[in-house]
PQR file with spaces between the fields and no chain letter, atoms N, CA, C, O and H, PARSE charges and radii, in Angstrom:
ATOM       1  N    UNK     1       0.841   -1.201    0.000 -0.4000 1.5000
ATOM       2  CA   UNK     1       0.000    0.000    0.000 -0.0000 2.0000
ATOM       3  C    UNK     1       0.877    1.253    0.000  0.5500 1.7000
ATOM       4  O    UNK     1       1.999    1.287    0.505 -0.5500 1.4000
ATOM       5  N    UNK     2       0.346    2.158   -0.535 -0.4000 1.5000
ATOM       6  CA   UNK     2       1.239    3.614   -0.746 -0.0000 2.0000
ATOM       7  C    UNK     2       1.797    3.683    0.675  0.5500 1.7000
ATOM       8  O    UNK     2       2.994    3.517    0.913 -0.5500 1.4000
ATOM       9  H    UNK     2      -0.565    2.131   -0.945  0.4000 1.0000
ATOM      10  N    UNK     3       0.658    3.993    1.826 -0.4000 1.5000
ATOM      11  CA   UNK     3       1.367    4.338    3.493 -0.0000 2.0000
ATOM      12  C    UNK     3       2.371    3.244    3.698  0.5500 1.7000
ATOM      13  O    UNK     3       2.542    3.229    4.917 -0.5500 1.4000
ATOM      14  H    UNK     3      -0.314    4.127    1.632  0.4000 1.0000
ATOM      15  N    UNK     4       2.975    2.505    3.264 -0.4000 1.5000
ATOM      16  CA   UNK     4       3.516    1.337    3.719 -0.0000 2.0000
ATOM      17  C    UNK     4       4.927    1.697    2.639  0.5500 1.7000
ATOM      18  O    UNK     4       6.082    1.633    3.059 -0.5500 1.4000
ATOM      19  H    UNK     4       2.836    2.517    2.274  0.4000 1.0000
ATOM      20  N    UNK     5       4.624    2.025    1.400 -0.4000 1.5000
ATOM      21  CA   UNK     5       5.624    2.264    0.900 -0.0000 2.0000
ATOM      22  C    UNK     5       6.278    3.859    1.217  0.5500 1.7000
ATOM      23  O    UNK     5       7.507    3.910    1.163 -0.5500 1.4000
ATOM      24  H    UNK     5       3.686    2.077    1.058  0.4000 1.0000
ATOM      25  N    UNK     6       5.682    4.922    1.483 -0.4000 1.5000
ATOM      26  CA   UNK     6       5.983    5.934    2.325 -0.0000 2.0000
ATOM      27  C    UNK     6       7.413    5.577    3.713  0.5500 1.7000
ATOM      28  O    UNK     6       8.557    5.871    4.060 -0.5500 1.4000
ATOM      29  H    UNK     6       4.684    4.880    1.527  0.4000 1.0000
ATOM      30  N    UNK     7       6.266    4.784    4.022 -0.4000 1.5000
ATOM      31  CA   UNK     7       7.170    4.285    5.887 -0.0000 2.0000
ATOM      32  C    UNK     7       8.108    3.941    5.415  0.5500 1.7000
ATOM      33  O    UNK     7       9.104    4.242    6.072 -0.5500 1.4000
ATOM      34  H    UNK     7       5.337    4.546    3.740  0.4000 1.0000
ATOM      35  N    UNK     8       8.385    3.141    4.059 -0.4000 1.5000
ATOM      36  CA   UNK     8       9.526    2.256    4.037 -0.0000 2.0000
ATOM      37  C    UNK     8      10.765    3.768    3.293  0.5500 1.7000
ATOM      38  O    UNK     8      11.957    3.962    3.530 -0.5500 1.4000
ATOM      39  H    UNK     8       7.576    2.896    3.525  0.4000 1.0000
ATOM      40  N    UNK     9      10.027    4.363    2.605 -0.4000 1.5000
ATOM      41  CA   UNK     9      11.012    5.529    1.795 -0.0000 2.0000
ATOM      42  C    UNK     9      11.481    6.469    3.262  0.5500 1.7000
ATOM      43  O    UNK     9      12.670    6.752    3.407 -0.5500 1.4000
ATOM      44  H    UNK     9       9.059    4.206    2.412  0.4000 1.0000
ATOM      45  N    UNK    10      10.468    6.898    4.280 -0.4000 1.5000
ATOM      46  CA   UNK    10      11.227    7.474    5.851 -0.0000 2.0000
ATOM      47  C    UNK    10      12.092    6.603    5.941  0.5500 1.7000
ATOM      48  O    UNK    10      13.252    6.998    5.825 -0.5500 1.4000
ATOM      49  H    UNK    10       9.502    6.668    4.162  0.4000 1.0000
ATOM      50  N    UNK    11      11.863    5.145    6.173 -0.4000 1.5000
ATOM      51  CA   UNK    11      13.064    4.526    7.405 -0.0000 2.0000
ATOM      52  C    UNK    11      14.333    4.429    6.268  0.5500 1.7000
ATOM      53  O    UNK    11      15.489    4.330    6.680 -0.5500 1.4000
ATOM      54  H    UNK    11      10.921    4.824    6.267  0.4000 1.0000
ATOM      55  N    UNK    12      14.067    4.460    4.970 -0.4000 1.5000
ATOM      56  CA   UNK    12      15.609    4.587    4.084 -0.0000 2.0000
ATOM      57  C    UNK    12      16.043    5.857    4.341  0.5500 1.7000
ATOM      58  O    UNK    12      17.254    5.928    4.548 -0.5500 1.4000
ATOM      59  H    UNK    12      13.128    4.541    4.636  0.4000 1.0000
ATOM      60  N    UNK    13      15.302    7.100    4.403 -0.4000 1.5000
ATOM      61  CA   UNK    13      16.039    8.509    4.177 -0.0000 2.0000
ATOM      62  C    UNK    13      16.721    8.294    5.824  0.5500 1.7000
ATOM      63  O    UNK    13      17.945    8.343    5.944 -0.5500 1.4000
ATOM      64  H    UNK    13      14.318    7.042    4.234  0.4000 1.0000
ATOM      65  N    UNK    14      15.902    8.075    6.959 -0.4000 1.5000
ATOM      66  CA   UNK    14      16.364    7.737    8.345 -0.0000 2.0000
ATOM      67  C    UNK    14      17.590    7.534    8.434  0.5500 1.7000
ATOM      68  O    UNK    14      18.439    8.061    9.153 -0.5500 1.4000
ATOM      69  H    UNK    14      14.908    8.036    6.862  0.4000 1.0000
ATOM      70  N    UNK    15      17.689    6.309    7.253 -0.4000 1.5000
ATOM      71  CA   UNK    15      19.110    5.191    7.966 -0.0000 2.0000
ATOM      72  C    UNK    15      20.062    5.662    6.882  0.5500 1.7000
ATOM      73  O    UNK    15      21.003    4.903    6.649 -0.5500 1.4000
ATOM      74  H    UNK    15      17.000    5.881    6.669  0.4000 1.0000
ATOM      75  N    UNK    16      19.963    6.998    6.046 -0.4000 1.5000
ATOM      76  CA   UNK    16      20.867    7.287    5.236 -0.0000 2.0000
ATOM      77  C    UNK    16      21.233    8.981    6.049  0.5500 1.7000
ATOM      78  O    UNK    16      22.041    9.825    5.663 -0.5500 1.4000
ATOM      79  H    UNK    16      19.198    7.615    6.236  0.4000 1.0000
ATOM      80  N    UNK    17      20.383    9.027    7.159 -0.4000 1.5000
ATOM      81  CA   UNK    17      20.446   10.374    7.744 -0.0000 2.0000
ATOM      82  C    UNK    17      20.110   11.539    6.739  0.5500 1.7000
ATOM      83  O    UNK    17      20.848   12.510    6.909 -0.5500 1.4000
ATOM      84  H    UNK    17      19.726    8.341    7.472  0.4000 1.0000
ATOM      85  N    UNK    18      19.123   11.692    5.673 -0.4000 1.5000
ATOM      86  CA   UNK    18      18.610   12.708    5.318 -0.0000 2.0000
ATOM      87  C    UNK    18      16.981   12.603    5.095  0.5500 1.7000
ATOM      88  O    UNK    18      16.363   11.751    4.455 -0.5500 1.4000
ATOM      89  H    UNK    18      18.525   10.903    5.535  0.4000 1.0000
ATOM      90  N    UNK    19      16.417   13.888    5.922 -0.4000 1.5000
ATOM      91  CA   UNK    19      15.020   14.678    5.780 -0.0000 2.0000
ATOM      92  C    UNK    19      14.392   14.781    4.539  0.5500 1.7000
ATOM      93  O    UNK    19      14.710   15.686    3.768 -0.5500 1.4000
ATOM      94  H    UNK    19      16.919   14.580    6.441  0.4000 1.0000
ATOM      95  N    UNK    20      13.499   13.921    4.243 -0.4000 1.5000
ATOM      96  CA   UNK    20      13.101   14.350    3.092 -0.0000 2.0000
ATOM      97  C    UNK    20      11.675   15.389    3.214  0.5500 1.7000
ATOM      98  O    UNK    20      10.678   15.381    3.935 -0.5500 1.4000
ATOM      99  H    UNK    20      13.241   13.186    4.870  0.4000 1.0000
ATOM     100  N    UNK    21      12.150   16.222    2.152 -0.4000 1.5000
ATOM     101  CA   UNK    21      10.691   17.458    2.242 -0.0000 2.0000
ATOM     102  C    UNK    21       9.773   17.246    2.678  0.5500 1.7000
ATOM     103  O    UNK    21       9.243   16.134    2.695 -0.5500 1.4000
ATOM     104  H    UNK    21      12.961   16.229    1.565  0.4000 1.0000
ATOM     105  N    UNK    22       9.344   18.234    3.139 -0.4000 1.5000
ATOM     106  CA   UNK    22       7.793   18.157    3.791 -0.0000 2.0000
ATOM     107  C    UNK    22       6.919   18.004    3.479  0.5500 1.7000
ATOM     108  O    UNK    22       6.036   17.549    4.205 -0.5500 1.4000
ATOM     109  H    UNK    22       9.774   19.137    3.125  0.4000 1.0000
ATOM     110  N    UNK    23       6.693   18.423    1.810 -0.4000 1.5000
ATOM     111  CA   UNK    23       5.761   18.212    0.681 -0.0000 2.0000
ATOM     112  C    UNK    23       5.459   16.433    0.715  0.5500 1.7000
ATOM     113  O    UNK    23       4.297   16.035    0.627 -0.5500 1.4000
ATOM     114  H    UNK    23       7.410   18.793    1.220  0.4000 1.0000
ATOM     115  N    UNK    24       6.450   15.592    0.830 -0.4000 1.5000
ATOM     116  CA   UNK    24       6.570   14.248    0.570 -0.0000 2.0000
ATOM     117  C    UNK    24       5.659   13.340    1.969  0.5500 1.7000
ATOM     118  O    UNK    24       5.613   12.109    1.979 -0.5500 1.4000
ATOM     119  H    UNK    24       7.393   15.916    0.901  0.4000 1.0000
């Protein structure tokens, strides 16, 4: 599901240590 693929694109930007926009 999109929310699920979201969570998964946070915990990559997380574990690469960059914020992705707020728009996103």
């Amino acid at each position: 599901s999109p929310r699920t693929l979201r969570a998964e694109l946070l915990r990559l930007c997380a574990r690469i240590g960059y914020s992705p926009p707020a728009r996103l």
